[in-house]
Coordinates of C-alpha atoms in Angstrom, one line a residue:
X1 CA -12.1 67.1 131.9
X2 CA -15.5 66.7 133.4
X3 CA -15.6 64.3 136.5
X4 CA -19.2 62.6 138.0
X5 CA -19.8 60.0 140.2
X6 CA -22.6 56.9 139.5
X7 CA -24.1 55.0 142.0
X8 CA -25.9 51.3 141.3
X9 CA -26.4 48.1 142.7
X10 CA -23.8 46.4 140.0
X11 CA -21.6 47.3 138.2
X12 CA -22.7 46.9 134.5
X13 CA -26.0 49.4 135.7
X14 CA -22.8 51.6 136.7
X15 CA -21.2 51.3 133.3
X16 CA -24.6 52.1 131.4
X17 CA -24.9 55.3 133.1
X18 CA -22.0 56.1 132.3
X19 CA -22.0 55.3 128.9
X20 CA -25.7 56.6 128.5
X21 CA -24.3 60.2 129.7
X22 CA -20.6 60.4 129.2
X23 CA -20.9 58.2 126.2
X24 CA -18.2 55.8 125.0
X25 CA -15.0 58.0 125.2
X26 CA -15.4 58.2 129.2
X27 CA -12.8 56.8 131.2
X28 CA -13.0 55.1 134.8
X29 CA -11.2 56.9 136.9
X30 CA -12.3 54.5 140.5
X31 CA -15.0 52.0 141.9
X32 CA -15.6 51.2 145.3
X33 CA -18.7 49.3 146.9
X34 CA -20.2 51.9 149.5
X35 CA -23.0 50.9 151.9
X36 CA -26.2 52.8 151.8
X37 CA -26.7 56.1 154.0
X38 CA -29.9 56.4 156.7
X39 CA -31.3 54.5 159.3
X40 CA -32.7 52.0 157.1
X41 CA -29.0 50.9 155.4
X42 CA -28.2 48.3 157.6
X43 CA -31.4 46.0 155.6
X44 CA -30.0 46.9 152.0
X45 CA -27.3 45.3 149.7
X46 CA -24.0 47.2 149.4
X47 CA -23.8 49.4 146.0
X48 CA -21.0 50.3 143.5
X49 CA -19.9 53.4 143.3
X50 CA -17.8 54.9 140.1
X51 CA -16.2 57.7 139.4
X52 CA -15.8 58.6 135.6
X53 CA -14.3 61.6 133.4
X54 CA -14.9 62.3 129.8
X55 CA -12.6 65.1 128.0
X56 CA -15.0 67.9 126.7
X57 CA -13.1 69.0 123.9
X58 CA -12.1 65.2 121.6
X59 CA -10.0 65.0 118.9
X60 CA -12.4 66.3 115.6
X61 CA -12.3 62.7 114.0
X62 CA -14.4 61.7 117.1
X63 CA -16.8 64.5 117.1
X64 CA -18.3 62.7 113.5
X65 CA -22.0 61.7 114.0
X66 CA -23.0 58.4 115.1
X67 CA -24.3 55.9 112.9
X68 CA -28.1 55.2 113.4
X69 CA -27.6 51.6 112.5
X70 CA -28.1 49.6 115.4
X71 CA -24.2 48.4 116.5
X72 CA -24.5 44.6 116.8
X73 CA -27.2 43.9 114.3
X74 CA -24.6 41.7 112.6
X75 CA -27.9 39.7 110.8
X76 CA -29.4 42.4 108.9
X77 CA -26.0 43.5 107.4
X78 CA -25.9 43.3 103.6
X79 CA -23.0 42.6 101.8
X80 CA -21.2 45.4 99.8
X81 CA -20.4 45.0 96.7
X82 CA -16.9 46.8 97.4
X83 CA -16.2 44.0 99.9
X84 CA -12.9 42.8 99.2
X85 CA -12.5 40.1 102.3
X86 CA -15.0 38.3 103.9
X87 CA -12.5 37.4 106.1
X88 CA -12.0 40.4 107.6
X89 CA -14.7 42.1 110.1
X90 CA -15.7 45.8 109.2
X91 CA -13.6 48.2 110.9
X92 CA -16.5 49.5 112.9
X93 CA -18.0 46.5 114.3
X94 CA -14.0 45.9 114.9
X95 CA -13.3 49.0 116.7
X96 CA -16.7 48.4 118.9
X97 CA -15.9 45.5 120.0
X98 CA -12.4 46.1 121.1
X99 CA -13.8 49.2 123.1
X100 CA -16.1 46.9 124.7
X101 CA -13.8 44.5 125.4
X102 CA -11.0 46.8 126.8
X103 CA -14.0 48.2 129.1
X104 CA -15.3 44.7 130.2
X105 CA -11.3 43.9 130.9
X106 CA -11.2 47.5 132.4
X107 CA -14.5 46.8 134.9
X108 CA -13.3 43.3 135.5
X109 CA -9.3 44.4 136.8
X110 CA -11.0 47.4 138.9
X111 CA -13.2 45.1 140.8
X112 CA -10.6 41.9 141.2
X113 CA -8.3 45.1 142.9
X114 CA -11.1 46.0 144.7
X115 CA -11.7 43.1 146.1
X116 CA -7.6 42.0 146.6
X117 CA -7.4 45.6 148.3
X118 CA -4.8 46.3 146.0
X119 CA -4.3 50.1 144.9
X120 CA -2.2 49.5 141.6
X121 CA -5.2 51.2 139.5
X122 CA -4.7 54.4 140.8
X123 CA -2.7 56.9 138.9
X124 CA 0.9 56.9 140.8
X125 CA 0.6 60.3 142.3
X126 CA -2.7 59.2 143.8
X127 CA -1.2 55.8 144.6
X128 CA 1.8 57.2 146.4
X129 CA -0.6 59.4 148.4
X130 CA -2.8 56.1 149.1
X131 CA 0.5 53.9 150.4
X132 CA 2.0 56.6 152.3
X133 CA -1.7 56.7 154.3
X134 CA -1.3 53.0 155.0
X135 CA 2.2 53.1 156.2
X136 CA 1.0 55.8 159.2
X137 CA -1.9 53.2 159.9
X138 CA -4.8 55.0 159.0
X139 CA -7.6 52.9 158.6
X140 CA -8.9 51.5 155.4
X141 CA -11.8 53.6 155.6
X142 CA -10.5 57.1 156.4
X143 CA -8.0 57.1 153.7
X144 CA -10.8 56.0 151.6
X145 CA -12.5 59.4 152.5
X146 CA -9.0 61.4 152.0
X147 CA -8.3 59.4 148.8
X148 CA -11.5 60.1 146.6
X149 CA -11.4 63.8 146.6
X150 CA -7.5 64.0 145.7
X151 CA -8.2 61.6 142.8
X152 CA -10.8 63.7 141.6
X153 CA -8.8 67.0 141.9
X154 CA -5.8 64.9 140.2
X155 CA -7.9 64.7 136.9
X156 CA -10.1 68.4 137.2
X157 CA -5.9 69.3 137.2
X158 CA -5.6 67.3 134.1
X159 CA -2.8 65.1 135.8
X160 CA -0.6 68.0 136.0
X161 CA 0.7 67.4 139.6
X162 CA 3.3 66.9 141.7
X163 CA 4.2 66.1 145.2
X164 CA 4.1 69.7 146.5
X165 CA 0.5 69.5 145.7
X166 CA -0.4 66.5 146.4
X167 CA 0.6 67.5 150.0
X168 CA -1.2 70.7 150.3
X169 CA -4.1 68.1 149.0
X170 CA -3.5 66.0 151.9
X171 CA -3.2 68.9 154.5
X172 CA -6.8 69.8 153.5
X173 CA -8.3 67.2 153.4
X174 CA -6.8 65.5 156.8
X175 CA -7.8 69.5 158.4
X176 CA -11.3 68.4 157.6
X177 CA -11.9 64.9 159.4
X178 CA -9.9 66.9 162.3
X179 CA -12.7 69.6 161.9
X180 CA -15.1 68.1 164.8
X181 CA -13.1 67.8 167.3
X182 CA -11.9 70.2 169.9
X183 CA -8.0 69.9 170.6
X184 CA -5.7 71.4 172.9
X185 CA -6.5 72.4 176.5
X186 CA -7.5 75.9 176.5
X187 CA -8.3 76.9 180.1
X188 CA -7.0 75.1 183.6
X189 CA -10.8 75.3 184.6
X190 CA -11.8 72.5 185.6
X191 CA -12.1 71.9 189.4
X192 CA -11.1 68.2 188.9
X193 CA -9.4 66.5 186.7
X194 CA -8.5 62.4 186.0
X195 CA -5.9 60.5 184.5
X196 CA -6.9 56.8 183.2
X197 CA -5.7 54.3 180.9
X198 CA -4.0 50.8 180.4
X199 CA -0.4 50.4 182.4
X200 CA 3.0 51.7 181.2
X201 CA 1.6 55.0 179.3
X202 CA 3.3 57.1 181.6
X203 CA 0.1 58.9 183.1
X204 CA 2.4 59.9 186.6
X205 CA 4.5 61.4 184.5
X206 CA 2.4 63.2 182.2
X207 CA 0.5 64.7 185.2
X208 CA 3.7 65.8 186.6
X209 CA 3.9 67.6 183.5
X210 CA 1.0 68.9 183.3
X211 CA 1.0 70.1 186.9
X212 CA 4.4 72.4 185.7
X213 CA 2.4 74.2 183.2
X214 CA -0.4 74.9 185.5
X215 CA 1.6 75.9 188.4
X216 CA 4.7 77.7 186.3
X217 CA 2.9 79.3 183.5
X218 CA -0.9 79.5 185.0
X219 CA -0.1 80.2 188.9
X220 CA -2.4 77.8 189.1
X221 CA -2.7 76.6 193.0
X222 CA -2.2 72.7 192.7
X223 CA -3.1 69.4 194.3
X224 CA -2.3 65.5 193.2
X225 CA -4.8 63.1 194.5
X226 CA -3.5 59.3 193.6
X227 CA -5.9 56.1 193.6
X228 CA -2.7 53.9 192.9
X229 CA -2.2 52.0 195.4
X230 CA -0.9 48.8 193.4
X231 CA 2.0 49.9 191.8
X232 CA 5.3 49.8 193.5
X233 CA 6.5 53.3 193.3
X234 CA 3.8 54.7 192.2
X235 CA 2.9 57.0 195.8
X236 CA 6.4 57.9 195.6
X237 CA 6.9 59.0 192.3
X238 CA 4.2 61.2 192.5
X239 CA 5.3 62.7 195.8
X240 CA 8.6 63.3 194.3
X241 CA 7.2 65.2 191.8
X242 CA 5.3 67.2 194.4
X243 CA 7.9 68.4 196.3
X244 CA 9.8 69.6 193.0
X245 CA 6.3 71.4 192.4
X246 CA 5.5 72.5 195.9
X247 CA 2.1 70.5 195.1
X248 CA 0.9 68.6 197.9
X249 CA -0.3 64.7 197.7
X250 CA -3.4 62.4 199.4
X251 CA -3.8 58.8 198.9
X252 CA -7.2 57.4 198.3
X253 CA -7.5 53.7 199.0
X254 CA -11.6 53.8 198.4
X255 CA -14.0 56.5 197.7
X256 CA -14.6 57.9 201.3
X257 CA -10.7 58.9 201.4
X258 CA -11.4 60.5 198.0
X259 CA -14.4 62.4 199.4
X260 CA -12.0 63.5 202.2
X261 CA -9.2 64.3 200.1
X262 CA -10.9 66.6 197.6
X263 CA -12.9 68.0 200.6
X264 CA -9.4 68.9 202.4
X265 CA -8.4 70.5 198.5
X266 CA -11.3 72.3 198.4
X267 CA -9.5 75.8 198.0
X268 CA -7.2 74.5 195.3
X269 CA -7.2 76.1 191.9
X270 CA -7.0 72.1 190.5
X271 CA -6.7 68.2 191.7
X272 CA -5.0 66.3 189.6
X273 CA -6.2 62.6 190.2
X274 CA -3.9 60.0 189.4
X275 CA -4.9 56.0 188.8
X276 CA -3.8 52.6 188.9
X277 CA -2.5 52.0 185.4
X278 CA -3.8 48.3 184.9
X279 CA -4.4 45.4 182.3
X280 CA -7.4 47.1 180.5
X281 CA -8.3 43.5 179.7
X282 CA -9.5 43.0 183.2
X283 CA -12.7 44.1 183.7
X284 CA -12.6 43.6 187.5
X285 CA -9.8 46.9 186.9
X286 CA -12.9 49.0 185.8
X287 CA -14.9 48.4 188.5
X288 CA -12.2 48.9 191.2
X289 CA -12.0 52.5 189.5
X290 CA -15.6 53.3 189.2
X291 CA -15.9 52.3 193.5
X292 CA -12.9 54.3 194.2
X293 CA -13.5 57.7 192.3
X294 CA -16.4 59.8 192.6
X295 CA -16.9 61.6 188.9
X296 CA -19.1 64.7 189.1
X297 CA -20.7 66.8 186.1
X298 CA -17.5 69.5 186.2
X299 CA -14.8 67.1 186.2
X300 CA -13.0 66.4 183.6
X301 CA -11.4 63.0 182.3
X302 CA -8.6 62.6 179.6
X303 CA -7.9 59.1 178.7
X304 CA -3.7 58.4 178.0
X305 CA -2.7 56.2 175.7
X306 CA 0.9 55.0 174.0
X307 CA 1.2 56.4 170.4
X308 CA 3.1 53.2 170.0
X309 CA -0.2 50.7 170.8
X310 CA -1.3 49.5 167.8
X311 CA -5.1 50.1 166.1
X312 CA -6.8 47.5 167.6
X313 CA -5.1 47.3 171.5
X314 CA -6.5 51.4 171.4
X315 CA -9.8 50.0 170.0
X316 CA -9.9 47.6 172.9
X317 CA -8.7 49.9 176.3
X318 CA -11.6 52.7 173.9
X319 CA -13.5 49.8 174.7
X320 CA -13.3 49.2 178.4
X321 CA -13.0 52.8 179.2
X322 CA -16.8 53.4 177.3
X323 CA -18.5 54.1 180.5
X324 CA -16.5 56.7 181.5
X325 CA -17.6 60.6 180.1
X326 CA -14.2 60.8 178.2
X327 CA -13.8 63.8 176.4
X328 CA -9.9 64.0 175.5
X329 CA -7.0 62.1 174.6
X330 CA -3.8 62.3 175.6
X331 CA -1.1 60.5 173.8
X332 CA 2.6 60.0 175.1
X333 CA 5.4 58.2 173.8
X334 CA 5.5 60.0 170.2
X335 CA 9.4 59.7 170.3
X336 CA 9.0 56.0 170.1
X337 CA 7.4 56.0 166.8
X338 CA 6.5 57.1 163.3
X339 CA 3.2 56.2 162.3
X340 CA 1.0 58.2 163.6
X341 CA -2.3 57.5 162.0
X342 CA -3.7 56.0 165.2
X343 CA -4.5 58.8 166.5
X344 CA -6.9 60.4 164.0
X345 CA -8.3 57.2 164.1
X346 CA -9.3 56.7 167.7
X347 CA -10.3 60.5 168.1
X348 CA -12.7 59.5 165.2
X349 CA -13.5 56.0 167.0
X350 CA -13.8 57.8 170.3
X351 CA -15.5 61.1 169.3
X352 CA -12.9 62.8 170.9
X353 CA -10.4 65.5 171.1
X354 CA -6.4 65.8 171.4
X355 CA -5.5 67.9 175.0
X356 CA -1.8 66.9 174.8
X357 CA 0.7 65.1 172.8
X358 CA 4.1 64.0 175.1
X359 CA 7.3 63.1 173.5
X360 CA 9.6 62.8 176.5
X361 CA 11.0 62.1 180.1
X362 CA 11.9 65.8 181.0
X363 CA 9.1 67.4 183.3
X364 CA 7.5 69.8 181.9
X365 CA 9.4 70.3 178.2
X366 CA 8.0 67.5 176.9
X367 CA 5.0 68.2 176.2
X368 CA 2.6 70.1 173.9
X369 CA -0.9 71.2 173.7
X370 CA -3.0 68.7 170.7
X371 CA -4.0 70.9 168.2
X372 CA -5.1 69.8 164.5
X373 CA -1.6 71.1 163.2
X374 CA 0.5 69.1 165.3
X375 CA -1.9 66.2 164.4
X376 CA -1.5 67.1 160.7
X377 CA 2.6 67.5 161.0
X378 CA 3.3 64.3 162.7
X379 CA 1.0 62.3 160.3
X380 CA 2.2 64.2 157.2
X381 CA 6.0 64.3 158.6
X382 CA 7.5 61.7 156.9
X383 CA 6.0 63.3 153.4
X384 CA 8.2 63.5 150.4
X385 CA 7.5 66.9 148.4
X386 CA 10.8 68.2 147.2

């Protein structure tokens, strides 16, 4: 089976390179419209893009040399003398004009599903693959990426799949959009480190945790620094948690008690800086954060978010939080769900890496260092390939 891509600004130009190269036997195997690449795109119509196969070896009757009478010439055609009804059309201008019109019909259904966002063309093995991708809420776009190169491995296999390999497909595929990024939290280097995101994500908690492994496993010497002053609670929580740790806690109600507070940690190993967890709608919340902390060049910044927030709430606290030098996520709540396509797509969004996944209360258990197979396991979890 020999598989190629086209590219043109409609799709009949598509289907006469195809035809022209592949010739009339070639099947369409997908069309999408795809924006042109560089700098000047943005000024240029969209194009279709299709992917077609042709079997190398056809049945013998097919391999028969092509008549050099041009096809629809119908005026020119003399009458045979072994005609026996007028009636009926020759069986080649027949046959021609069936295969056009099962192409046309073909071209036509491909770009009404297109258009309906409906997958129904693809072969079901594909299709499955397609479905299952939506269901984790992936975006449209990224399984479009995953999705073309499994359909063209489907046919180079000559269909001969199953759901074993469509998953090993999968894997690879989802391994390389995670490429990019770097995950997991390697070294507790940095000098200081923030917490920030929307309310109810459960950033104390997930510094207390993070705290344990630096102080249990690491013997890491450990401070918490907290800027929330607005929840009720919050000071205490976190003090609770420092006495379990033996860490000690400061309270920074504006930026000269931060300066005072990291200057008094100054021989800590690592300050953990906790914040006010508030409506990310509210840009006045922002603000309040950028006068109250003073980031410098070695500090660090993870971003927590809920892995239950939905695609476009993440796209929205992404948003407000664009100022800051964020160079990690940190997801909680992953026992509360089971999609978990979200987070592939805001580290793509956000051009940034996983440090921890949490998926629990209990302090420190319940957590885990991001790494692209943990990623890969929670969005491939729910995978059927008995």
């Amino acid at each position: 089976m020999k598989v190629k891509k086209y590219t043109a600004q409609t799709m009949p130009e598509a289907m006469k390179q195809v035809r022209n190269e592949l010739g009339s036997d070639a099947v369409i195997l997908n069309s999408k419209i795809v924006k042109p690449k560089g700098i000047f795109g943005i000024f240029k119509k969209n194009n279709i893009e299709v992917i077609a196969a042709i079997d190398p070896n056809p049945p013998l009757e097919k391999k028969q040399k092509p008549s050099q009478q041009p096809r629809h010439n119908f005026s020119e055609r003399k009458p045979q003398n072994n005609q026996t009804d007028p009636s009926r059309p020759d069986k080649k201008v027949s046959d021609e004009v069936i295969r056009e019109l099962r192409e046309l019909r073909e071209t036509v259904t491909i770009q009404q599903n297109s258009a309906a966002g409906s997958q129904d063309y693809l072969p079901t093995p594909i299709n499955k693959a397609y479905q299952y991708l939506i269901n984790q809420e992936l975006n449209e776009e990224t399984v479009r990426l995953i999705i073309d190169p499994l359909l063209e491995k489907y046919y180079l296999h000559n269909k001969q799949v199953n759901d074993q390999l469509i998953f090993q497909w999968l894997k690879e595929e989802l391994e390389k959009h995670l490429q990019p990024y770097s995950n997991g939290f390697k070294e507790f280097s940095s000098k200081v480190m923030f917490f920030v995101g929307p309310t109810g994500v459960g950033k104390t908690t997930t510094i207390a945790k993070v705290a344990a492994k630096a102080v249990v496993e690491e013997k890491k010497k450990v401070a918490f620094l907290t800027t929330d002053t607005y929840r009720i609670g919050a000071i205490d929580q976190l003090k609770t948690y420092g006495k379990i740790l033996n860490v000690p806690v400061e309270i920074a109600y504006n930026q000269d008690d931060f300066q005072k507070a990291k200057e008094k940690f100054s021989n800590f190993d690592m300050i953990l800086v906790d914040t006010a967890g508030r409506n990310y709608k509210q840009v006045e919340f922002i603000k309040q954060l950028e006068e109250t902390i003073d980031f410098e060049q070695d500090d660090e910044m993870f971003l927590v978010l809920s892995a239950t927030t939905k695609n476009k709430e993440l796209s929205a606290v992404l948003r407000q939080f664009h100022q800051f030098p964020i160079k990690k996520l940190i997801f909680t709540k992953l026992d509360e769900t089971s999609e978990y396509g979200p987070i592939l797509n805001i580290m793509k969004e956000g051009n940034a890496g996983l440090a921890f996944l949490s998926d629990g209360q209990d302090v420190p258990d319940d957590i885990k260092e991001g790494s692209t197979e943990q990623i890969i396991s929670l969005i491939l979890g729910g995978w059927n390939h008995d």
